[in-house]
Amino acid sequence: MIKVKTLHKKYGPVEVLKGVDITFKKGKITAILGPNGSGKTTLMKSILGLVVPQSGSIFIEEKNILGQWDYRSQISYVPQIANFPGNLKVIELIQMIQDIRPGALHHKRLIETFKLKPFLDKKLAALSGGTRQKVNLVLAFMFETPLIILDEPMAGLDPVALILLKDLIAGEKAKGKTILITTHIITLVEEIADKLVFLLDGTVYFYGRVNELKEKTGQINLEKAIAAVLKGTYV
Amino acid sequence: MFKILKYSFMDLMRSRWSYVYFLFYLVLGFVLFFLNSNTTKAVITLMNVIILLTPLIGTIFGVMYFYSSREFTELLLAQPLKRSTIFAGQYLGVSFSLSMSLVFGIGIPFVLYGIFTSSAIWDFTTLLFIGAFLTFIFVALSFNIALLFNDKIKGFGFSILLWLFLAVVYDGLFLLSLLIFDDYPLDKLALGATLFNPIDLSRILILLKLDISALLGYTGAVFQKFFGTPLGMMVSFALLSVWVILPVVIMLFQTRKKDF
Ligand SMILES: Nc1ncnc2c1ncn2[C@@H]1O[C@H](COP(=O)(O)OP(=O)(O)O)[C@@H](O)[C@H]1O
Ligand SMILES: [Mg+2]
């Protein structure tokens, strides 16, 4: 369980999170939605300690993790933008991360799943965006952790890889893992998410089940419900 | 930390520019010996090069490495590692690899030309030692500047300015003040000013080691009186260490607050 309490984050003068309060339930998939720039990535990065919030607290299993580092052994993270050191080969990067963070279990299986064998000896700079994203997924999912944080993991993936990823996420959920995901693919949210968080203007505009958002907005379709939320605030 | 150090070190060692840097010193070493049969003269010329070049290269490589490894740093930051471990590792990796290029690049020609049997061996060792010190100092300074600016161009610009200031402008201002306040006894001020610039400090240390302080005139005598004593030597090496430690501590402090 992750508990975020009145989290404030400013980048210089720009206030991105204005007191975010939310609890991510254990064993559930929570989708974090919101317009571009609403702070989805910032929230995830705060949980990971990549970004340092001005105030508030974050508890993982009742432990305040701000300023800590060892709790990250409980987290697998797929960053939004998979920029890797371009001069490295795929296999070198995977081995390097394994060397730095011991305990990887699933790399062989994942390389097989995503058909990355032919690319292992290629330089990362020479890969297409989709292939790089697959490497990104291998780096995160090769560790067995109770917590998984996915920031736009579908970006650049082809339909086949998308289905593979969906299966992967479903498999992890079946193991009882807590999963946070941001994505722009609404159908995917309907398909896999147990809960939904809608960030708007730096606060949690909505938290609940997918159906509850539909009811709240009077729409039968999630895409329309989200559009209604956005329009409502622009009027 | 050792693992991060290892990967940063190897990353830099594999880069073309490390070879260029190494080869430059190698060629410089051989050319100097070819031109001067006198090792002391060679050491003085080398000093002039090293004292300007190691800070410049430390600065440029430090900034370049910091910005170009940003993505990898982000990947590391998401792992169960302490921030200070990551940045201290990267800092040491860059500093050691540059120092290696210096020591081997200059060392090889000097060894081949029989430095071990020459009386200049200690001058030469001091020189390399100070070159390494300057590398560690300026890599730390440049990491600090890179942490301060997200914009690569700004970070690059400011680090070059810092180098320019410490390597060139500082001396100019200093000489100017000597001219203007000609009538006042300024040796204390001169001494103080030197201590606050690692490049000047290094230069004086080497010159005094070479025992050519006579070239420096009256001020030189004052310097000799201070730096020539064991205490002076100890103080100046302690100060050089402070020039390494302080920027490293500030750098580690800066990383604690930084967003990635
Ligand atoms: N490191 C940073 N420095 C300054 N501004 C940032 C930084 N990261 C994000 N921002 C700004 O914060 C806002 C929220 O960004 P982000 O969390 O990436 O939103 P999202 O993921 O929801 O699109 C954006 O306006 C973005 O420009
Ligand atoms: Mg984002």
Coordinates of C-alpha atoms and ligand atoms in Angstrom, one line a residue:
Chain A
M1 CA 0.0 0.0 0.0
I2 CA 1.2 3.5 -0.9
K3 CA -0.2 6.4 1.0
V4 CA 0.5 9.9 -0.3
K5 CA -0.3 12.8 2.0
T6 CA -0.7 16.5 1.1
L7 CA 2.1 16.3 -1.4
H8 CA 3.3 19.6 -2.7
K9 CA 5.8 19.9 -5.6
K10 CA 7.0 23.0 -7.3
Y11 CA 9.6 23.3 -10.1
G12 CA 10.8 26.8 -9.5
P13 CA 7.7 29.0 -9.4
V14 CA 5.5 26.4 -11.2
E15 CA 3.4 24.5 -8.7
V16 CA 2.6 21.1 -10.2
L17 CA 1.3 19.1 -7.2
K18 CA -0.8 21.2 -4.8
G19 CA -1.5 18.9 -2.0
V20 CA -2.1 15.5 -3.5
D21 CA -3.8 13.0 -1.1
I22 CA -4.3 9.5 -2.2
T23 CA -3.9 5.8 -1.2
F24 CA -3.0 3.2 -3.7
K25 CA -4.4 -0.1 -2.6
K26 CA -2.3 -3.2 -2.3
G27 CA -2.8 -5.8 -5.0
K28 CA -4.7 -3.5 -7.3
I29 CA -4.0 -1.8 -10.6
T30 CA -4.5 2.0 -10.3
A31 CA -4.5 4.1 -13.5
I32 CA -3.4 7.6 -13.1
L33 CA -5.0 9.9 -15.7
G34 CA -4.9 13.6 -16.4
P35 CA -4.1 16.0 -19.2
N36 CA -0.6 16.6 -20.3
G37 CA 1.5 18.4 -17.7
S38 CA -1.0 17.6 -14.9
G39 CA 1.8 16.0 -12.8
K40 CA 1.3 12.2 -13.4
T41 CA 5.0 11.7 -14.0
T42 CA 5.9 14.0 -11.1
L43 CA 3.8 12.0 -8.7
M44 CA 5.4 8.7 -9.8
K45 CA 8.9 10.2 -9.6
S46 CA 8.1 11.5 -6.1
I47 CA 7.3 8.0 -5.0
L48 CA 10.5 6.8 -6.5
G49 CA 12.6 9.6 -5.0
L50 CA 13.7 11.0 -8.3
V51 CA 11.9 14.2 -7.6
V52 CA 12.1 15.9 -4.2
P53 CA 8.8 17.3 -3.0
Q54 CA 8.6 20.5 -1.0
S55 CA 6.2 19.1 1.6
G56 CA 4.0 16.2 2.4
S57 CA 4.8 12.6 3.0
I58 CA 4.7 9.3 1.2
F59 CA 4.3 6.0 3.1
I60 CA 5.0 2.6 1.7
E61 CA 3.8 -0.1 4.0
E62 CA 3.6 2.5 6.8
K63 CA 7.2 3.6 6.4
N64 CA 7.9 7.2 5.3
I65 CA 10.1 6.9 2.3
L66 CA 11.0 10.5 1.6
G67 CA 14.8 10.8 1.7
Q68 CA 15.3 7.0 1.9
W69 CA 16.7 4.8 -0.7
D70 CA 16.6 1.1 0.2
Y71 CA 12.8 0.9 -0.2
R72 CA 13.5 1.1 -4.0
S73 CA 14.4 -2.6 -4.0
Q74 CA 10.6 -3.1 -3.6
I75 CA 9.9 -1.2 -6.9
S76 CA 10.2 -1.9 -10.6
Y77 CA 9.9 1.3 -12.6
V78 CA 9.4 1.8 -16.3
P79 CA 10.2 5.5 -17.0
Q80 CA 8.2 7.5 -19.5
I81 CA 11.1 8.3 -21.8
A82 CA 13.5 5.5 -22.4
N83 CA 16.7 7.4 -23.0
F84 CA 19.6 5.1 -22.5
P85 CA 23.4 5.7 -22.9
G86 CA 23.6 5.3 -26.7
N87 CA 27.1 3.9 -26.8
L88 CA 26.2 0.8 -24.9
K89 CA 24.9 -2.5 -26.4
V90 CA 21.6 -3.8 -25.2
I91 CA 23.1 -6.8 -23.5
E92 CA 25.8 -4.6 -21.8
L93 CA 23.1 -2.4 -20.4
I94 CA 21.1 -5.3 -19.1
Q95 CA 24.2 -6.9 -17.5
M96 CA 25.2 -3.6 -16.0
I97 CA 21.9 -3.1 -14.3
Q98 CA 22.0 -6.7 -13.0
D99 CA 25.5 -6.1 -11.7
I100 CA 24.5 -2.9 -9.9
R101 CA 21.2 -4.3 -8.6
P102 CA 21.5 -8.0 -7.9
G103 CA 18.5 -10.3 -7.9
A104 CA 17.2 -10.2 -11.5
L105 CA 15.3 -13.3 -12.3
H106 CA 13.3 -13.0 -15.5
H107 CA 15.6 -11.4 -18.1
K108 CA 16.0 -14.6 -20.2
R109 CA 12.2 -15.1 -20.4
L110 CA 11.5 -11.5 -21.1
I111 CA 14.1 -11.3 -23.9
E112 CA 12.5 -14.3 -25.4
T113 CA 8.9 -12.9 -25.0
F114 CA 9.8 -9.6 -26.6
K115 CA 11.9 -11.2 -29.3
L116 CA 14.9 -9.1 -28.4
K117 CA 17.6 -11.7 -29.1
P118 CA 18.6 -10.2 -32.5
F119 CA 19.1 -6.8 -30.9
L120 CA 21.2 -7.8 -28.0
D121 CA 24.5 -6.9 -29.7
K122 CA 23.2 -3.7 -31.2
K123 CA 24.0 -0.3 -29.8
L124 CA 21.1 1.3 -27.9
A125 CA 21.3 4.4 -30.1
A126 CA 20.6 2.3 -33.2
L127 CA 17.3 0.9 -31.9
S128 CA 13.9 2.1 -32.9
G129 CA 11.7 3.7 -30.2
G130 CA 9.5 0.6 -29.8
T131 CA 12.5 -1.7 -29.4
R132 CA 14.0 0.6 -26.9
Q133 CA 10.8 0.6 -25.0
K134 CA 10.9 -3.2 -24.9
V135 CA 14.4 -3.0 -23.4
N136 CA 13.0 -0.6 -20.9
L137 CA 10.3 -3.2 -20.0
V138 CA 12.9 -5.9 -19.6
L139 CA 15.0 -3.8 -17.3
A140 CA 12.0 -3.2 -15.0
F141 CA 10.1 -6.6 -15.2
M142 CA 13.3 -8.7 -14.7
F143 CA 13.1 -7.9 -11.0
E144 CA 10.5 -9.6 -8.8
T145 CA 9.1 -6.7 -6.7
P146 CA 5.8 -6.2 -4.9
L147 CA 5.4 -2.7 -6.5
I148 CA 5.4 -1.8 -10.2
I149 CA 5.3 1.7 -11.5
L150 CA 4.6 2.1 -15.2
D151 CA 4.8 5.6 -16.9
E152 CA 3.3 5.4 -20.4
P153 CA 4.6 1.9 -20.9
M154 CA 2.8 1.5 -24.2
A155 CA 4.6 4.3 -26.0
G156 CA 5.9 3.2 -29.3
L157 CA 4.9 -0.5 -28.9
D158 CA 3.4 -2.4 -31.9
P159 CA 0.0 -4.2 -31.4
V160 CA 1.7 -7.5 -30.8
A161 CA 4.0 -6.1 -28.1
L162 CA 1.0 -4.3 -26.6
I163 CA -0.8 -7.6 -26.1
L164 CA 2.3 -9.1 -24.6
L165 CA 2.6 -6.3 -22.2
K166 CA -1.0 -6.6 -21.2
D167 CA -0.5 -10.3 -20.5
L168 CA 2.6 -9.4 -18.5
I169 CA 0.7 -6.9 -16.4
A170 CA -2.2 -9.3 -15.8
G171 CA 0.3 -12.0 -14.7
E172 CA 1.9 -9.6 -12.2
K173 CA -1.5 -8.6 -10.9
A174 CA -2.3 -12.3 -10.4
K175 CA 0.7 -12.5 -8.2
G176 CA -0.8 -9.9 -5.9
K177 CA 1.3 -7.0 -6.9
T178 CA 0.4 -3.3 -6.6
I179 CA 0.6 -1.6 -9.9
L180 CA 0.5 2.1 -10.9
I181 CA 0.1 3.0 -14.5
T182 CA -0.3 6.1 -16.7
T183 CA -1.4 5.7 -20.2
H184 CA -3.4 7.6 -22.9
I185 CA -5.0 4.4 -24.2
I186 CA -8.4 4.6 -22.5
T187 CA -9.6 1.2 -23.7
L188 CA -6.6 -0.2 -21.8
V189 CA -7.6 1.6 -18.6
E190 CA -11.1 0.1 -18.9
E191 CA -9.7 -3.3 -19.5
I192 CA -7.2 -3.6 -16.7
A193 CA -7.5 -0.9 -14.1
D194 CA -9.3 -1.6 -10.8
K195 CA -9.1 2.0 -9.7
L196 CA -8.7 5.3 -11.4
V197 CA -7.1 8.6 -10.3
F198 CA -7.7 11.7 -12.2
L199 CA -5.2 14.5 -11.6
L200 CA -6.3 18.0 -12.4
D201 CA -4.9 21.4 -11.5
G202 CA -2.4 19.8 -9.1
T203 CA -5.0 17.9 -7.0
V204 CA -6.9 14.6 -7.2
Y205 CA -10.0 15.5 -9.0
F206 CA -11.4 12.0 -8.9
Y207 CA -10.6 8.7 -7.3
G208 CA -12.7 5.6 -7.6
R209 CA -13.7 2.8 -9.9
V210 CA -14.1 3.4 -13.6
N211 CA -17.9 3.0 -13.3
E212 CA -18.0 5.7 -10.7
L213 CA -16.4 8.3 -13.0
K214 CA -19.0 7.4 -15.6
E215 CA -21.8 7.8 -13.2
K216 CA -20.4 11.1 -11.9
T217 CA -20.3 12.6 -15.4
G218 CA -23.4 10.9 -16.7
Q219 CA -21.5 9.3 -19.6
I220 CA -21.6 5.6 -20.6
N221 CA -18.3 5.7 -22.2
L222 CA -15.0 6.3 -20.3
E223 CA -13.5 8.4 -23.1
K224 CA -16.5 10.7 -23.1
A225 CA -16.6 10.8 -19.3
I226 CA -13.0 12.1 -19.3
A227 CA -13.7 14.6 -22.0
A228 CA -16.6 15.8 -19.9
V229 CA -14.3 16.3 -16.9
L230 CA -11.9 18.3 -19.0
K231 CA -14.6 20.4 -20.7
G232 CA -16.2 21.1 -17.3
T233 CA -13.1 22.7 -16.0
Y234 CA -12.5 24.8 -19.1
V235 CA -15.9 26.4 -19.2
Chain B
M1 CA 30.0 2.9 -5.1
F2 CA 32.8 0.9 -6.5
K3 CA 30.6 -0.5 -9.3
I4 CA 29.4 2.9 -10.3
L5 CA 33.0 4.1 -10.3
K6 CA 34.0 1.2 -12.5
Y7 CA 31.3 1.9 -15.1
S8 CA 32.0 5.6 -15.2
F9 CA 35.7 5.0 -15.5
M10 CA 35.2 2.4 -18.3
D11 CA 32.7 4.6 -20.0
L12 CA 35.2 7.5 -20.2
M13 CA 38.1 5.2 -21.0
R14 CA 36.3 4.0 -24.1
S15 CA 35.6 7.4 -25.4
R16 CA 37.7 8.7 -28.2
W17 CA 38.5 12.0 -26.3
S18 CA 40.3 10.1 -23.5
Y19 CA 42.7 8.7 -26.1
V20 CA 43.2 12.1 -27.6
Y21 CA 44.0 13.5 -24.2
F22 CA 46.4 10.6 -23.4
L23 CA 48.1 10.9 -26.8
F24 CA 48.5 14.6 -26.4
Y25 CA 50.5 14.2 -23.2
L26 CA 52.4 11.3 -24.7
V27 CA 53.5 13.4 -27.7
L28 CA 54.1 16.4 -25.5
G29 CA 56.4 14.4 -23.3
F30 CA 58.4 13.0 -26.2
V31 CA 58.7 16.4 -27.9
L32 CA 59.9 18.1 -24.7
F33 CA 62.6 15.5 -24.3
F34 CA 63.6 15.8 -27.9
L35 CA 64.0 19.6 -27.6
N36 CA 65.5 19.8 -24.1
S37 CA 68.1 17.4 -22.9
N38 CA 67.7 19.1 -19.5
T39 CA 64.9 17.5 -17.4
T40 CA 64.4 20.5 -15.2
K41 CA 63.7 22.6 -18.2
A42 CA 61.3 20.0 -19.5
V43 CA 59.6 19.9 -16.2
I44 CA 59.1 23.7 -16.2
T45 CA 57.6 23.7 -19.6
L46 CA 55.4 20.8 -18.6
M47 CA 54.3 22.6 -15.5
N48 CA 53.1 25.5 -17.6
V49 CA 51.1 23.2 -19.8
I50 CA 49.7 21.0 -17.0
I51 CA 48.7 23.8 -14.8
L52 CA 46.4 25.3 -17.4
L53 CA 45.4 22.1 -19.3
T54 CA 44.4 19.8 -16.4
P55 CA 41.9 22.3 -15.0
L56 CA 40.5 23.0 -18.5
I57 CA 40.2 19.3 -19.4
G58 CA 38.8 18.4 -16.0
T59 CA 36.2 21.1 -16.4
I60 CA 35.2 20.2 -19.9
F61 CA 35.1 16.4 -19.3
G62 CA 33.3 16.9 -16.1
V63 CA 30.5 18.9 -17.6
M64 CA 30.3 16.7 -20.7
Y65 CA 30.1 13.6 -18.7
F66 CA 27.5 14.9 -16.4
Y67 CA 25.2 16.0 -19.1
S68 CA 25.7 13.1 -21.5
S69 CA 25.2 10.5 -18.8
R70 CA 22.0 12.1 -17.5
E71 CA 19.8 9.3 -18.8
F72 CA 21.9 6.6 -17.3
T73 CA 22.0 8.6 -14.0
E74 CA 18.2 8.6 -14.0
L75 CA 18.1 4.9 -14.5
L76 CA 20.5 4.4 -11.6
L77 CA 18.4 6.8 -9.4
A78 CA 15.4 4.5 -9.8
Q79 CA 17.5 1.6 -8.3
P80 CA 18.0 0.9 -4.6
L81 CA 21.1 3.0 -4.5
K82 CA 21.9 6.1 -2.4
R83 CA 22.2 9.3 -4.3
S84 CA 25.6 10.1 -2.8
T85 CA 26.8 6.6 -3.9
I86 CA 25.8 7.3 -7.5
F87 CA 27.4 10.7 -7.7
A88 CA 30.5 10.0 -5.7
G89 CA 31.0 7.0 -7.9
Q90 CA 30.6 9.0 -11.1
Y91 CA 32.9 11.8 -9.8
L92 CA 35.7 9.4 -8.9
G93 CA 35.3 7.5 -12.2
V94 CA 35.8 10.6 -14.2
S95 CA 38.6 12.0 -12.1
F96 CA 40.5 8.8 -12.0
S97 CA 40.3 8.2 -15.7
L98 CA 41.5 11.7 -16.5
S99 CA 44.3 11.4 -14.0
M100 CA 45.3 8.1 -15.5
S101 CA 45.6 9.7 -18.9
L102 CA 47.9 12.3 -17.4
V103 CA 50.1 10.0 -15.4
F104 CA 50.6 7.5 -18.2
G105 CA 50.7 10.0 -21.1
I106 CA 53.5 12.0 -19.4
G107 CA 55.0 9.1 -17.4
I108 CA 55.8 6.9 -20.4
P109 CA 58.2 9.3 -22.2
F110 CA 59.8 10.3 -18.9
V111 CA 60.4 6.7 -17.9
L112 CA 61.8 5.9 -21.3
Y113 CA 64.2 8.9 -21.0
G114 CA 65.5 7.7 -17.7
I115 CA 63.6 9.7 -15.1
F116 CA 64.3 7.1 -12.5
T117 CA 68.0 7.8 -12.7
S118 CA 67.6 11.5 -12.8
S119 CA 67.6 13.9 -9.9
A120 CA 64.4 15.5 -11.3
I121 CA 62.4 12.5 -10.2
W122 CA 60.9 14.3 -7.3
D123 CA 60.0 17.4 -9.2
F124 CA 58.4 15.3 -11.8
T125 CA 56.4 13.3 -9.2
T126 CA 55.2 16.5 -7.6
L127 CA 54.1 17.7 -10.9
L128 CA 52.0 14.7 -11.7
F129 CA 50.6 14.7 -8.2
I130 CA 49.5 18.3 -8.6
G131 CA 48.1 17.6 -12.0
A132 CA 46.0 14.9 -10.5
F133 CA 44.9 17.2 -7.7
L134 CA 43.9 19.9 -10.2
T135 CA 41.9 17.3 -12.1
F136 CA 40.0 16.2 -9.0
I137 CA 39.4 19.8 -8.1
F138 CA 38.1 20.9 -11.4
V139 CA 35.9 17.9 -12.1
A140 CA 34.2 18.5 -8.7
L141 CA 33.7 22.2 -9.6
S142 CA 32.3 21.4 -13.0
F143 CA 29.9 18.8 -11.5
N144 CA 28.6 21.5 -9.2
I145 CA 28.0 23.8 -12.1
A146 CA 26.3 21.1 -14.1
L147 CA 24.0 20.4 -11.1
L148 CA 23.1 24.0 -10.9
F149 CA 22.0 24.4 -14.5
N150 CA 19.7 22.0 -16.3
D151 CA 20.6 23.8 -19.5
K152 CA 23.7 22.2 -21.0
I153 CA 24.8 25.3 -22.9
K154 CA 24.6 27.4 -19.7
G155 CA 26.5 24.8 -17.7
F156 CA 29.2 24.5 -20.3
G157 CA 29.5 28.3 -20.5
F158 CA 29.8 28.9 -16.8
S159 CA 32.4 26.1 -16.3
I160 CA 34.5 27.6 -19.0
L161 CA 34.1 31.0 -17.4
L162 CA 35.2 29.6 -14.1
W163 CA 38.3 28.1 -15.6
L164 CA 39.1 31.3 -17.5
F165 CA 38.7 33.3 -14.3
L166 CA 40.9 31.1 -12.1
A167 CA 43.5 30.4 -14.8
V168 CA 43.8 33.8 -16.4
V169 CA 41.7 36.7 -15.0
Y170 CA 42.6 36.1 -11.4
D171 CA 46.3 36.6 -12.1
G172 CA 45.6 39.6 -14.2
L173 CA 43.6 41.3 -11.4
F174 CA 46.2 40.3 -9.0
L175 CA 49.0 41.9 -11.0
L176 CA 46.9 44.9 -11.6
S177 CA 46.4 45.4 -7.8
L178 CA 50.1 45.0 -7.3
L179 CA 50.7 47.8 -9.8
I180 CA 48.1 50.1 -8.4
F181 CA 49.0 49.6 -4.7
D182 CA 52.7 49.7 -5.5
D183 CA 53.6 51.6 -2.4
Y184 CA 52.0 49.2 0.1
P185 CA 53.6 46.1 1.4
L186 CA 51.5 43.5 -0.4
D187 CA 53.2 40.2 0.2
K188 CA 50.6 39.2 2.8
L189 CA 47.9 39.9 0.3
A190 CA 49.7 38.1 -2.4
L191 CA 50.1 35.1 -0.2
G192 CA 46.4 35.1 0.6
A193 CA 45.4 35.6 -3.0
T194 CA 47.5 32.6 -4.0
L195 CA 45.9 30.4 -1.4
F196 CA 42.5 31.0 -2.7
N197 CA 43.2 29.9 -6.2
P198 CA 44.1 26.3 -6.7
I199 CA 45.9 27.0 -9.9
D200 CA 48.1 29.7 -8.4
L201 CA 48.7 27.5 -5.4
S202 CA 49.9 24.7 -7.6
R203 CA 52.1 26.9 -9.7
I204 CA 53.9 28.3 -6.6
L205 CA 54.3 24.9 -5.1
I206 CA 56.0 23.6 -8.2
L207 CA 58.2 26.6 -8.7
L208 CA 59.4 26.5 -5.1
K209 CA 60.1 22.8 -5.4
L210 CA 62.2 23.6 -8.5
D211 CA 64.0 26.2 -6.4
I212 CA 63.7 28.9 -9.0
S213 CA 61.8 31.3 -6.8
A214 CA 64.5 33.8 -7.3
L215 CA 62.8 34.4 -10.6
L216 CA 59.9 35.8 -8.7
G217 CA 61.8 38.7 -7.1
Y218 CA 60.8 40.1 -3.8
T219 CA 57.4 38.5 -3.6
G220 CA 59.2 35.3 -4.4
A221 CA 61.3 35.6 -1.4
V222 CA 58.2 36.0 0.8
F223 CA 56.7 33.0 -0.8
Q224 CA 59.9 31.0 -0.3
K225 CA 59.8 32.0 3.3
F226 CA 56.3 30.6 3.7
F227 CA 56.1 27.7 1.2
G228 CA 59.7 26.7 1.6
T229 CA 59.2 25.5 5.1
P230 CA 57.8 22.1 5.9
L231 CA 54.8 23.8 7.5
G232 CA 54.2 25.9 4.4
M233 CA 54.3 22.8 2.3
M234 CA 51.9 21.0 4.6
V235 CA 49.5 24.0 4.7
S236 CA 49.5 24.2 0.9
F237 CA 48.8 20.5 0.4
A238 CA 46.1 20.7 3.1
L239 CA 44.6 23.6 1.2
L240 CA 44.7 21.7 -2.1
S241 CA 42.8 18.9 -0.3
V242 CA 40.3 21.4 1.0
W243 CA 39.9 22.5 -2.7
V244 CA 38.9 18.9 -3.5
I245 CA 36.8 18.1 -0.4
L246 CA 34.8 21.2 -0.2
P247 CA 33.4 21.1 -3.8
V248 CA 32.7 17.4 -3.4
V249 CA 30.8 17.9 -0.2
I250 CA 28.8 20.8 -1.8
M251 CA 28.2 18.6 -4.8
L252 CA 26.8 15.7 -2.7
F253 CA 24.7 18.2 -0.8
Q254 CA 23.3 19.7 -4.1
T255 CA 22.4 16.2 -5.4
R256 CA 20.1 15.7 -2.4
K257 CA 17.8 18.4 -3.5
K258 CA 17.9 17.9 -7.2
D259 CA 15.0 16.8 -9.3
F260 CA 15.6 14.3 -12.1
Ligands
LIG1 N1 12.4 18.7 -14.0 C1 11.5 19.6 -14.3 N2 11.8 20.9 -14.2 C2 10.9 21.9 -14.4 N3 9.6 21.6 -14.8 C3 9.2 20.3 -14.9 C4 10.2 19.3 -14.6 N4 9.5 18.1 -14.8 C5 8.2 18.4 -15.1 N5 8.1 19.8 -15.2 C6 6.8 20.5 -15.5 O1 5.8 20.0 -14.6 C7 4.6 19.8 -15.2 C8 4.1 18.4 -15.0 O2 4.9 17.5 -15.7 P1 4.7 16.0 -15.6 O3 4.7 15.5 -14.2 O4 5.7 15.4 -16.5 O5 3.2 15.8 -16.2 P2 2.5 14.6 -17.0 O6 3.3 13.4 -16.8 O7 1.2 14.5 -16.3 O8 2.4 15.0 -18.4 C9 4.8 20.2 -16.7 O9 4.3 21.5 -16.9 C10 6.3 20.1 -16.8 O10 6.7 21.1 -17.8
MG2 MG 4.2 12.1 -17.9

